[in-house]
Coordinates of C-alpha atoms in Angstrom, one line a residue:
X11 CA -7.7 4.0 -86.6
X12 CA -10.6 2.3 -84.9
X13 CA -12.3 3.3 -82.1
X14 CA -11.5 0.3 -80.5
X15 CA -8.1 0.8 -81.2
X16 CA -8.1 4.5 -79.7
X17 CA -9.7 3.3 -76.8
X18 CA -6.8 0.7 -76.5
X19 CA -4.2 3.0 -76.5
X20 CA -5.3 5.0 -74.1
X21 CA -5.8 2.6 -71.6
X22 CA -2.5 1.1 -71.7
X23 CA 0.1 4.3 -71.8
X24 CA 2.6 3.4 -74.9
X25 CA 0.8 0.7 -75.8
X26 CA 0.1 1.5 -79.1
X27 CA 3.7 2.9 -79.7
X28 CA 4.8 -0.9 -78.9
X29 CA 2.4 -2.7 -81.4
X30 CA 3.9 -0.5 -83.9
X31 CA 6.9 -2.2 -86.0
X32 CA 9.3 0.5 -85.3
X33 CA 8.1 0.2 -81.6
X34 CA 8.6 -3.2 -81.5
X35 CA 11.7 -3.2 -83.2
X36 CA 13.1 -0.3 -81.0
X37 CA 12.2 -2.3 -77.8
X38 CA 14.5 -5.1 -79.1
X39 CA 17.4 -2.5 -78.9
X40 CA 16.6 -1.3 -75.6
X41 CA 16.3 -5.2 -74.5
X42 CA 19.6 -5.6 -76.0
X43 CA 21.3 -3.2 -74.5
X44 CA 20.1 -3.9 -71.1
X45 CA 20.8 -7.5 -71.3
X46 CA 24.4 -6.6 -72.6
X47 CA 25.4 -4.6 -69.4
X48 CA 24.2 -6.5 -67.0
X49 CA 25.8 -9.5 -68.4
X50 CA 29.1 -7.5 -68.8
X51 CA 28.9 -6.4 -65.1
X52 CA 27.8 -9.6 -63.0
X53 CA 30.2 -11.5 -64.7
X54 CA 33.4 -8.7 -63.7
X55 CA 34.0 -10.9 -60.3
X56 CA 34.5 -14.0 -62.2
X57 CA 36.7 -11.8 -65.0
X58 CA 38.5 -10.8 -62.3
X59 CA 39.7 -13.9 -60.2
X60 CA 40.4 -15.7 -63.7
X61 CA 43.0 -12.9 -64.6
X62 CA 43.9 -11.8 -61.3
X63 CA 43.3 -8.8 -61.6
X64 CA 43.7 -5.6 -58.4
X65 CA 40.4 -3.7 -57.0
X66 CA 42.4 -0.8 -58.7
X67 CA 42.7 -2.7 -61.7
X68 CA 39.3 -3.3 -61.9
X69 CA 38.1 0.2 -61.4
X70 CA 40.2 1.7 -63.8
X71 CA 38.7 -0.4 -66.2
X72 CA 35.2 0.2 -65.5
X73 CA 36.3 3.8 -65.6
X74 CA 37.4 3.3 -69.0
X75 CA 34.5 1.4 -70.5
X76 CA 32.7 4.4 -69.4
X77 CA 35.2 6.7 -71.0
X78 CA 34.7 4.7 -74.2
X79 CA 31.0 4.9 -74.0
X80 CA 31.4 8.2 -73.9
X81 CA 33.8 8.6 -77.2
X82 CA 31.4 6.1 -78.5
X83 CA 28.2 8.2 -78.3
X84 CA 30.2 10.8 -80.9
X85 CA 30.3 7.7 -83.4
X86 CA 26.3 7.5 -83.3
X87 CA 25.1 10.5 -85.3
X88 CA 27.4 9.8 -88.6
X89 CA 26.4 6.1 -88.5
X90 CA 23.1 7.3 -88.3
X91 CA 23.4 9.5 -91.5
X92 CA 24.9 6.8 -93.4
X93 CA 23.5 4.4 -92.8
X94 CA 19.7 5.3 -91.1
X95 CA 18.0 4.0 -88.3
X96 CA 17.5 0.4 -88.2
X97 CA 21.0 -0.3 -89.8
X98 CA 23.3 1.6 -87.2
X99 CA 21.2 0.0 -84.3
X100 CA 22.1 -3.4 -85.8
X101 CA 25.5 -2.4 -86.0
X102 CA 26.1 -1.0 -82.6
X103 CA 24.2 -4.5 -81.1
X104 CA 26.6 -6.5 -83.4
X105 CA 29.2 -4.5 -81.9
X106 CA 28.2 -5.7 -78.4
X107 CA 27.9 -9.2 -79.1
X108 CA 30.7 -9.1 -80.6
X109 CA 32.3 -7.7 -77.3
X110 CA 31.0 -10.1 -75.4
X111 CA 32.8 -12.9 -77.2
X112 CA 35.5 -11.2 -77.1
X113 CA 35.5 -11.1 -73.5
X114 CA 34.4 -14.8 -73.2
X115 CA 37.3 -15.9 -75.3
X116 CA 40.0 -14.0 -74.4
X117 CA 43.4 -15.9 -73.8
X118 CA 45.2 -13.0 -71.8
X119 CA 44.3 -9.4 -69.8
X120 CA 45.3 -7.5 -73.6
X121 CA 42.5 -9.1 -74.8
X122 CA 40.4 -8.5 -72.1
X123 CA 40.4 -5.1 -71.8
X124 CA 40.3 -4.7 -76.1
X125 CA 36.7 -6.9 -75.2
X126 CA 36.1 -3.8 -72.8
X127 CA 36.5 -1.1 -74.5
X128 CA 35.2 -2.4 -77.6
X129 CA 31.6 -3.0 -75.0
X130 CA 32.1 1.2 -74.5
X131 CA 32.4 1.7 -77.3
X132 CA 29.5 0.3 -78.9
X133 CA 27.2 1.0 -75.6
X134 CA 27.9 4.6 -76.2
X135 CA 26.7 4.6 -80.2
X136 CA 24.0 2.0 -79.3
X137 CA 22.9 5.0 -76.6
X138 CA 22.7 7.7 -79.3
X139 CA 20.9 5.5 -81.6
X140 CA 18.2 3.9 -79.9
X141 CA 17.6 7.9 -78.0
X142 CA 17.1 9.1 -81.3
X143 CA 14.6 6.9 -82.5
X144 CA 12.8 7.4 -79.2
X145 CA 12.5 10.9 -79.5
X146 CA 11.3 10.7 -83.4
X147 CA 8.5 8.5 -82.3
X148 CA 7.6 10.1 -79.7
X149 CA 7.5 13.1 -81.9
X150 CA 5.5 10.7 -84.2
X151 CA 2.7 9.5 -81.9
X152 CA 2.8 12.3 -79.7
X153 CA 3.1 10.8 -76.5
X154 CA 5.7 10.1 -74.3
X155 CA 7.4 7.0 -74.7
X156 CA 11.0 6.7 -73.5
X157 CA 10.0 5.5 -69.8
X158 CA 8.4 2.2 -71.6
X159 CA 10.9 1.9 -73.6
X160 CA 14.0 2.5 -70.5
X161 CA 11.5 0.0 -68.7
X162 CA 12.6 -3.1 -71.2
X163 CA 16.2 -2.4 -71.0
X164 CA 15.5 -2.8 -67.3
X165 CA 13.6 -5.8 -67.5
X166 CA 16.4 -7.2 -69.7
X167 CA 19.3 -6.6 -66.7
X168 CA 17.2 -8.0 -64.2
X169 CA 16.9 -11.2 -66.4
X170 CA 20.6 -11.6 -67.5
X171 CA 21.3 -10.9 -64.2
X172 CA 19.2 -13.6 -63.1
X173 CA 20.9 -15.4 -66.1
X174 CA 24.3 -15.6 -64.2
X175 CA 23.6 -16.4 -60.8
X176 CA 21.8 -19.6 -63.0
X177 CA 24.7 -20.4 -65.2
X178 CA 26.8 -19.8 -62.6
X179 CA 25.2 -21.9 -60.4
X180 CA 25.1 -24.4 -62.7
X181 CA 29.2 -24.1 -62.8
X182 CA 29.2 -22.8 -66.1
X183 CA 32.8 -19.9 -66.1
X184 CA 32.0 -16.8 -67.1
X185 CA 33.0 -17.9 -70.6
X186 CA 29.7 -20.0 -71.3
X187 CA 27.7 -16.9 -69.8
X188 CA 29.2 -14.4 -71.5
X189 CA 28.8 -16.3 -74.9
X190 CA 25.4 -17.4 -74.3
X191 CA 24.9 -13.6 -73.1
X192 CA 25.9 -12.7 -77.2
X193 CA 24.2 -15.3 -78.6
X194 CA 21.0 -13.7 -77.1
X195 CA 22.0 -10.2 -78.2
X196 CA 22.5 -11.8 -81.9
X197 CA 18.9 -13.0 -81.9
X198 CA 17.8 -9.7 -80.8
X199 CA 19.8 -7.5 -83.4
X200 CA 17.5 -9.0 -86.4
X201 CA 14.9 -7.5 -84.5
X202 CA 16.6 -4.3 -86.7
X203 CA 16.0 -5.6 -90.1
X204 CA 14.0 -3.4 -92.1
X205 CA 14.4 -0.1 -93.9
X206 CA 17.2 2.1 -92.8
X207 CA 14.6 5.2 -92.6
X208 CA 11.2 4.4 -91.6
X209 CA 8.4 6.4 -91.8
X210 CA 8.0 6.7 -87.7
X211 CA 11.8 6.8 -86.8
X212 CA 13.3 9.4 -89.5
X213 CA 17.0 10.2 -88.6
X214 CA 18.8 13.2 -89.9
X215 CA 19.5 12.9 -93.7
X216 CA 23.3 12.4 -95.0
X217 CA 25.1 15.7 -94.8
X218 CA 21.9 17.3 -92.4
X219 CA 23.8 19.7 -90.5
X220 CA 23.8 19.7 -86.6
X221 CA 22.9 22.3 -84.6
X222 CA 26.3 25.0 -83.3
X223 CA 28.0 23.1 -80.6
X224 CA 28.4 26.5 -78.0
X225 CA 24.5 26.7 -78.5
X226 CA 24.2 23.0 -77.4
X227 CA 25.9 22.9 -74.6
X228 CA 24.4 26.0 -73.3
X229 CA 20.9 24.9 -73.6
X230 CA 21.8 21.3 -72.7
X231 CA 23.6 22.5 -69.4
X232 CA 20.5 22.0 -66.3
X233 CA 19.2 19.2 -68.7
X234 CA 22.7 17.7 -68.2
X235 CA 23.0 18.5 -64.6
X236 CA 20.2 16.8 -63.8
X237 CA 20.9 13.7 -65.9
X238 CA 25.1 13.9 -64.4
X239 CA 23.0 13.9 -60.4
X240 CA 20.8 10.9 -61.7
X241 CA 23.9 8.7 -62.5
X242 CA 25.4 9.1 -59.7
X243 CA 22.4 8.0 -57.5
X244 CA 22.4 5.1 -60.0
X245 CA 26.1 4.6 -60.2
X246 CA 26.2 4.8 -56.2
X247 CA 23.2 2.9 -55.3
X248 CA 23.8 0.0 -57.8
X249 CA 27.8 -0.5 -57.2
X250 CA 28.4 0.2 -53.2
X251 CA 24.8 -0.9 -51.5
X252 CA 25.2 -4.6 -51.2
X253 CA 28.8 -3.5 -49.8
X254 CA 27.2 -0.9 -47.3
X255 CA 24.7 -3.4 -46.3
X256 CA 27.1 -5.8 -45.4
X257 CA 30.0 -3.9 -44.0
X258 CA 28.4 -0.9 -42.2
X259 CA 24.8 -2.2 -41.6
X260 CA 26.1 -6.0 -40.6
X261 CA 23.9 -7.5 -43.1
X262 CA 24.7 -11.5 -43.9
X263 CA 26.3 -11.7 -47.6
X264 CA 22.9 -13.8 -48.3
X265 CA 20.6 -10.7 -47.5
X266 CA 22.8 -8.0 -48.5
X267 CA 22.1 -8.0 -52.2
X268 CA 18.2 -7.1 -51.2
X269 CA 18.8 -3.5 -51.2
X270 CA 20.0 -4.0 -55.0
X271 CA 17.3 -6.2 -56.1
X272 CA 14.5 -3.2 -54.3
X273 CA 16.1 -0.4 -56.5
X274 CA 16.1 -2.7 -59.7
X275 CA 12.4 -3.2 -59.1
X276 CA 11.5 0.3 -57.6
X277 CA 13.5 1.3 -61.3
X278 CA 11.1 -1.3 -63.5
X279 CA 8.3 -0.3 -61.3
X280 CA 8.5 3.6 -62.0
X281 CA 9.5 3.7 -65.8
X282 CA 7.0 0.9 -65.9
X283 CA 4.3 3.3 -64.8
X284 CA 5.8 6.6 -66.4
X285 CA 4.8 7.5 -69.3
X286 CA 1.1 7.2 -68.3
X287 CA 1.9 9.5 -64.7
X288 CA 3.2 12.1 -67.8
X289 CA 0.5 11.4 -69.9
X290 CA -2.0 12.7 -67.3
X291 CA 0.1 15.0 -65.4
X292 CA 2.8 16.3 -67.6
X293 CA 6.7 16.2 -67.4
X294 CA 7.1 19.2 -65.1
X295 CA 5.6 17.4 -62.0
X296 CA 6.9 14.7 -62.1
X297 CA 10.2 15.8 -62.5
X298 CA 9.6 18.0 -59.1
X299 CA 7.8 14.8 -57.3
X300 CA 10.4 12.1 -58.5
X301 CA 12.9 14.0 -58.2
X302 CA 11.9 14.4 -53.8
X303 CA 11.1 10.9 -53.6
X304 CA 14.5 9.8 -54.9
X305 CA 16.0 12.2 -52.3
X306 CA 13.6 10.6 -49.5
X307 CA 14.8 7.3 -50.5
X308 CA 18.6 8.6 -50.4
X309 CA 18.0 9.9 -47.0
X310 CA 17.1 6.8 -45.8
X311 CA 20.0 5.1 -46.9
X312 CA 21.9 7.2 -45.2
X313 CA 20.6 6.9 -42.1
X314 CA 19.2 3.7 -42.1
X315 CA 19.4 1.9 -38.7
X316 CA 20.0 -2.0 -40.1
X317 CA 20.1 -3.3 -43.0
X318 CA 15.8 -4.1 -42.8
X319 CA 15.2 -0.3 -42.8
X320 CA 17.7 0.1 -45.9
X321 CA 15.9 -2.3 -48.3
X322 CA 12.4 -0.5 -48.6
X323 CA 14.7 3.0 -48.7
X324 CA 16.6 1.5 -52.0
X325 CA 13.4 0.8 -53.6
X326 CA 12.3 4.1 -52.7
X327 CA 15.0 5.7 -54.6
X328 CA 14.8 3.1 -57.5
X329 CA 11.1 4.4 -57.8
X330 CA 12.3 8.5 -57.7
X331 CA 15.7 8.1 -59.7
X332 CA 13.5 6.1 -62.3
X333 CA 11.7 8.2 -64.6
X334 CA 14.3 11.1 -64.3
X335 CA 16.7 9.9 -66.7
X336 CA 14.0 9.1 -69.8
X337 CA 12.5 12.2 -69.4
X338 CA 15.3 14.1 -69.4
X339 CA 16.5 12.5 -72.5
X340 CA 13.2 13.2 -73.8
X341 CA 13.6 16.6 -73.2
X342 CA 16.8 17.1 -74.8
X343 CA 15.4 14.9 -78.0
X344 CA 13.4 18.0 -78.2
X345 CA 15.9 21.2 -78.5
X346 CA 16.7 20.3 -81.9
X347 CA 14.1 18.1 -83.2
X348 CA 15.6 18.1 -86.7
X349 CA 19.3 16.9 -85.1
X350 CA 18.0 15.0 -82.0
X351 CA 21.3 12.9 -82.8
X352 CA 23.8 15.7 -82.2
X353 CA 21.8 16.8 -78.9
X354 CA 21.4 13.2 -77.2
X355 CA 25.7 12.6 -78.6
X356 CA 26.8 15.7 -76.3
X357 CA 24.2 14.8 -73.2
X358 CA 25.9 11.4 -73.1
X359 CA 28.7 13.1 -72.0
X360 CA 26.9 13.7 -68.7
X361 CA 25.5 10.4 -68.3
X362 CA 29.0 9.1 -67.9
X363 CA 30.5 11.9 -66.4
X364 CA 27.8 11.1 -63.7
X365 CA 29.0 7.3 -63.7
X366 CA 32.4 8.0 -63.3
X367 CA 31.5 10.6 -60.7
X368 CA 29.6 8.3 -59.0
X369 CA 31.4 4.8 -58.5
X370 CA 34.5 6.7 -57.9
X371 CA 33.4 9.4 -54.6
X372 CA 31.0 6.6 -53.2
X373 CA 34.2 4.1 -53.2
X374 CA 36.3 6.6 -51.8
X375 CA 33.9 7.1 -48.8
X376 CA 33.4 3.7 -48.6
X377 CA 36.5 2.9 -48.2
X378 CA 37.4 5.6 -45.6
X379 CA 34.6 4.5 -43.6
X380 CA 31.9 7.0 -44.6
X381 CA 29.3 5.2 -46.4
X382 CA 26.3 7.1 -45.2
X383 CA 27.8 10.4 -46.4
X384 CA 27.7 8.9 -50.0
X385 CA 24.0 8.6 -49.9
X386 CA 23.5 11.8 -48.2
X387 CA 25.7 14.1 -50.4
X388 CA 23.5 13.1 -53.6
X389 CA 20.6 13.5 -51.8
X390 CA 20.8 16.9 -50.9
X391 CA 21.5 17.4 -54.6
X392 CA 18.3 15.4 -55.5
X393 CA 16.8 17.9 -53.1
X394 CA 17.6 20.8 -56.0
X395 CA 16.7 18.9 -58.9
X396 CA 13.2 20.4 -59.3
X397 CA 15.1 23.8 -60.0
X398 CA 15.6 22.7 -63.2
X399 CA 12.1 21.3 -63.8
X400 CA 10.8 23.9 -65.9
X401 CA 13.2 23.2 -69.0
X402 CA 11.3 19.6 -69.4
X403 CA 8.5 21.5 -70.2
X404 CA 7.0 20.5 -74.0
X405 CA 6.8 23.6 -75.3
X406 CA 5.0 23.7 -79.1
X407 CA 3.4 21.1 -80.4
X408 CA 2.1 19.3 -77.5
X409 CA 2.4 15.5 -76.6
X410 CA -1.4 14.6 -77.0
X411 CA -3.4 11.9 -74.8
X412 CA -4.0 9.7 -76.8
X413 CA -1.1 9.8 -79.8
X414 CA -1.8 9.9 -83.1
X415 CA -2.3 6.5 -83.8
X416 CA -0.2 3.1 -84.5
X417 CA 1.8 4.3 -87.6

């Protein structure tokens, strides 16, 4: 490498990592699967009136795409045996656009709901794989990399999201944005093509042996706590805060979605800016310093005055919540550095325990009246997050400044 090119990379934190092939390839996956979600969830009201479906009905469903995701995160590590890297990321990113247009087209709730779970299920193996390949390269380079690369999945919601308040607008259904949604998610899966095993993203061999599942779970356990707290913050502030706003903080339905749109950007703003604030100061601190800010901004949710008050306090927890979850998928990427695919398959179990978690005690306080106790129990359990700060710590070979170079 140059030392022009050093230079480069350095200035720009993951910069280099992107210019790669792999890098760029990887942040077509990420893109995908933030575009997918989003597009899945803005477009649930419209889902909903069309088939007439109950509140109840609803959330059991979301409950069970989660539950899906979940099963689905188990499907990742054999599809990334047999087939390697690039190929079981195109698969799982078929497998969403291929849920979306099974959504868009169904004739009848059956359908539906197959289009659902079918989303869950290839979310959750789309999740292990593109968390694996993460972790190799940041292995690979040396620096950390999974904030930049959570940062273009959340670029990606923001614009599908922005997508369907367009199309809608534009009085397309929710087919025509759904199917538009999977046509973009097509284009994005040849993004994979390649070599199943590259030289930067090396998955486990066929038949590589995982690590003992007791031994897992037992070092995975504050990493997973932490991860479980995270989605609930996430789960809570991105379902129910246009609905606090607006009910409990008398907020007009036009100004009630700002809350939403100032954690989305506090979110793109912080993984944004992540991996170079680890770069310079490592993981440990900024677990401990994100992980008080999110509590600050939770506390002002809670007991925010108006709705003005509460728009600043959601970005505030977008910013703290942000980082949080790549590093401590980072983190557990390096237990087991020759099986990161069995590790990140059983921590997905607490990312959507945490969603579950989440949408369902926030909607039962909401419903009883008690909003601002569902921003104020996770922030007192924000408030112990930075207990478990010392098990992000990189322990071995180090992540370097600078990386090793553009592979």
């Amino acid at each position: 490498m140059s030392v022009t090119s050093q230079n480069a990379t350095r200035t720009v934190p993951g910069s280099g990592v992107l210019r790669s092939g792999a890098g760029r390839a990887l942040s077509g996956a990420f893109f995908a699967q933030g575009f997918s979600i989003a597009a899945v969830f803005t477009t649930v009201p419209a889902v909903r009136q069309h088939f007439g479906l109950s509140t109840t009905a609803v959330t059991v469903l979301l409950v069970g795409v989660s539950l899906a995701a979940g099963a689905g995160s188990f499907l990742g590590p054999p599809m990334l045996r047999q087939y390697g890297d690039r190929a079981a990321t195109r698969l799982a990113v078929l497998g969403l656009a291929t849920a979306l247009l099974l959504i868009a087209g169904a004739p009848a709730r059956p359908a539906v709901i197959g289009g659902y779970l079918l989303f869950g299920l290839a979310l959750g193996g789309l999740d292990v794989t593109v968390n694996t390949r993460a972790a190799a390269l940041e292995r690979h380079h040396g620096r950390s990399v999974f904030a930049t690369f959570y940062a273009c999945a959340g670029a990606a919601g923001i614009l599908a999201a922005l997508g369907t308040a367009g199309t809608t607008g534009a009085g397309w259904t929710f087919r025509g944005t759904l199917a538009a949604a999977a046509a973009v998610v097509v284009l994005l899966s040849l993004a994979q093509r390649g070599p199943g095993r590259t030289a930067e993203t090396v998955s486990p061999a066929p038949g590589a042996a995982g690590p003992a599942g007791r031994a897992v779970w037992v070092r995975l356990l504050p990493l997973g706590g932490v991860l479980m707290c995270v989605y609930v913050i996430d789960s809570t502030v991105s379902a129910w805060t246009t609905v606090y706003l607006h009910q409990a903080l008398h907020a007009t339905l036009s100004t009630a979605p700002f809350a939403y749109a100032a954690y989305q950007a506090g979110t793109l703003l912080g993984r944004s800016l992540g991996d170079g604030v680890v770069r310079r100061l490592g993981p440990v601190p900024v677990v401990c310093a994100f992980a008080l800010l999110a509590a600050l901004g939770l506390a002002g949710l809670a007991l925010a005055p108006g709705w003005v008050p509460a728009v600043p306090a959601a970005g505030t927890a977008g910013l703290g919540a942000s980082v949080l979850i790549p590093l401590t998928v980072a983190a557990a990427g390096r237990l087991w550095p020759d099986a990161p695919d069995a590790v990140l398959a059983r921590l997905n179990v607490f990312n959507y325990a945490g969603v579950v978690t989440g949408g369902a005690l926030s909607g039962l306080l909401g419903s009883g009246g008690h909003f601002r106790l569902a921003y104020a129990l996770p922030a007192c359990a924000a408030v112990l997050l930075p207990l478990a700060a010392p098990c992000f710590a990189v322990r071995g070979a180090r992540l370097r400044p600078g990386g090793s170079g553009e592979g």
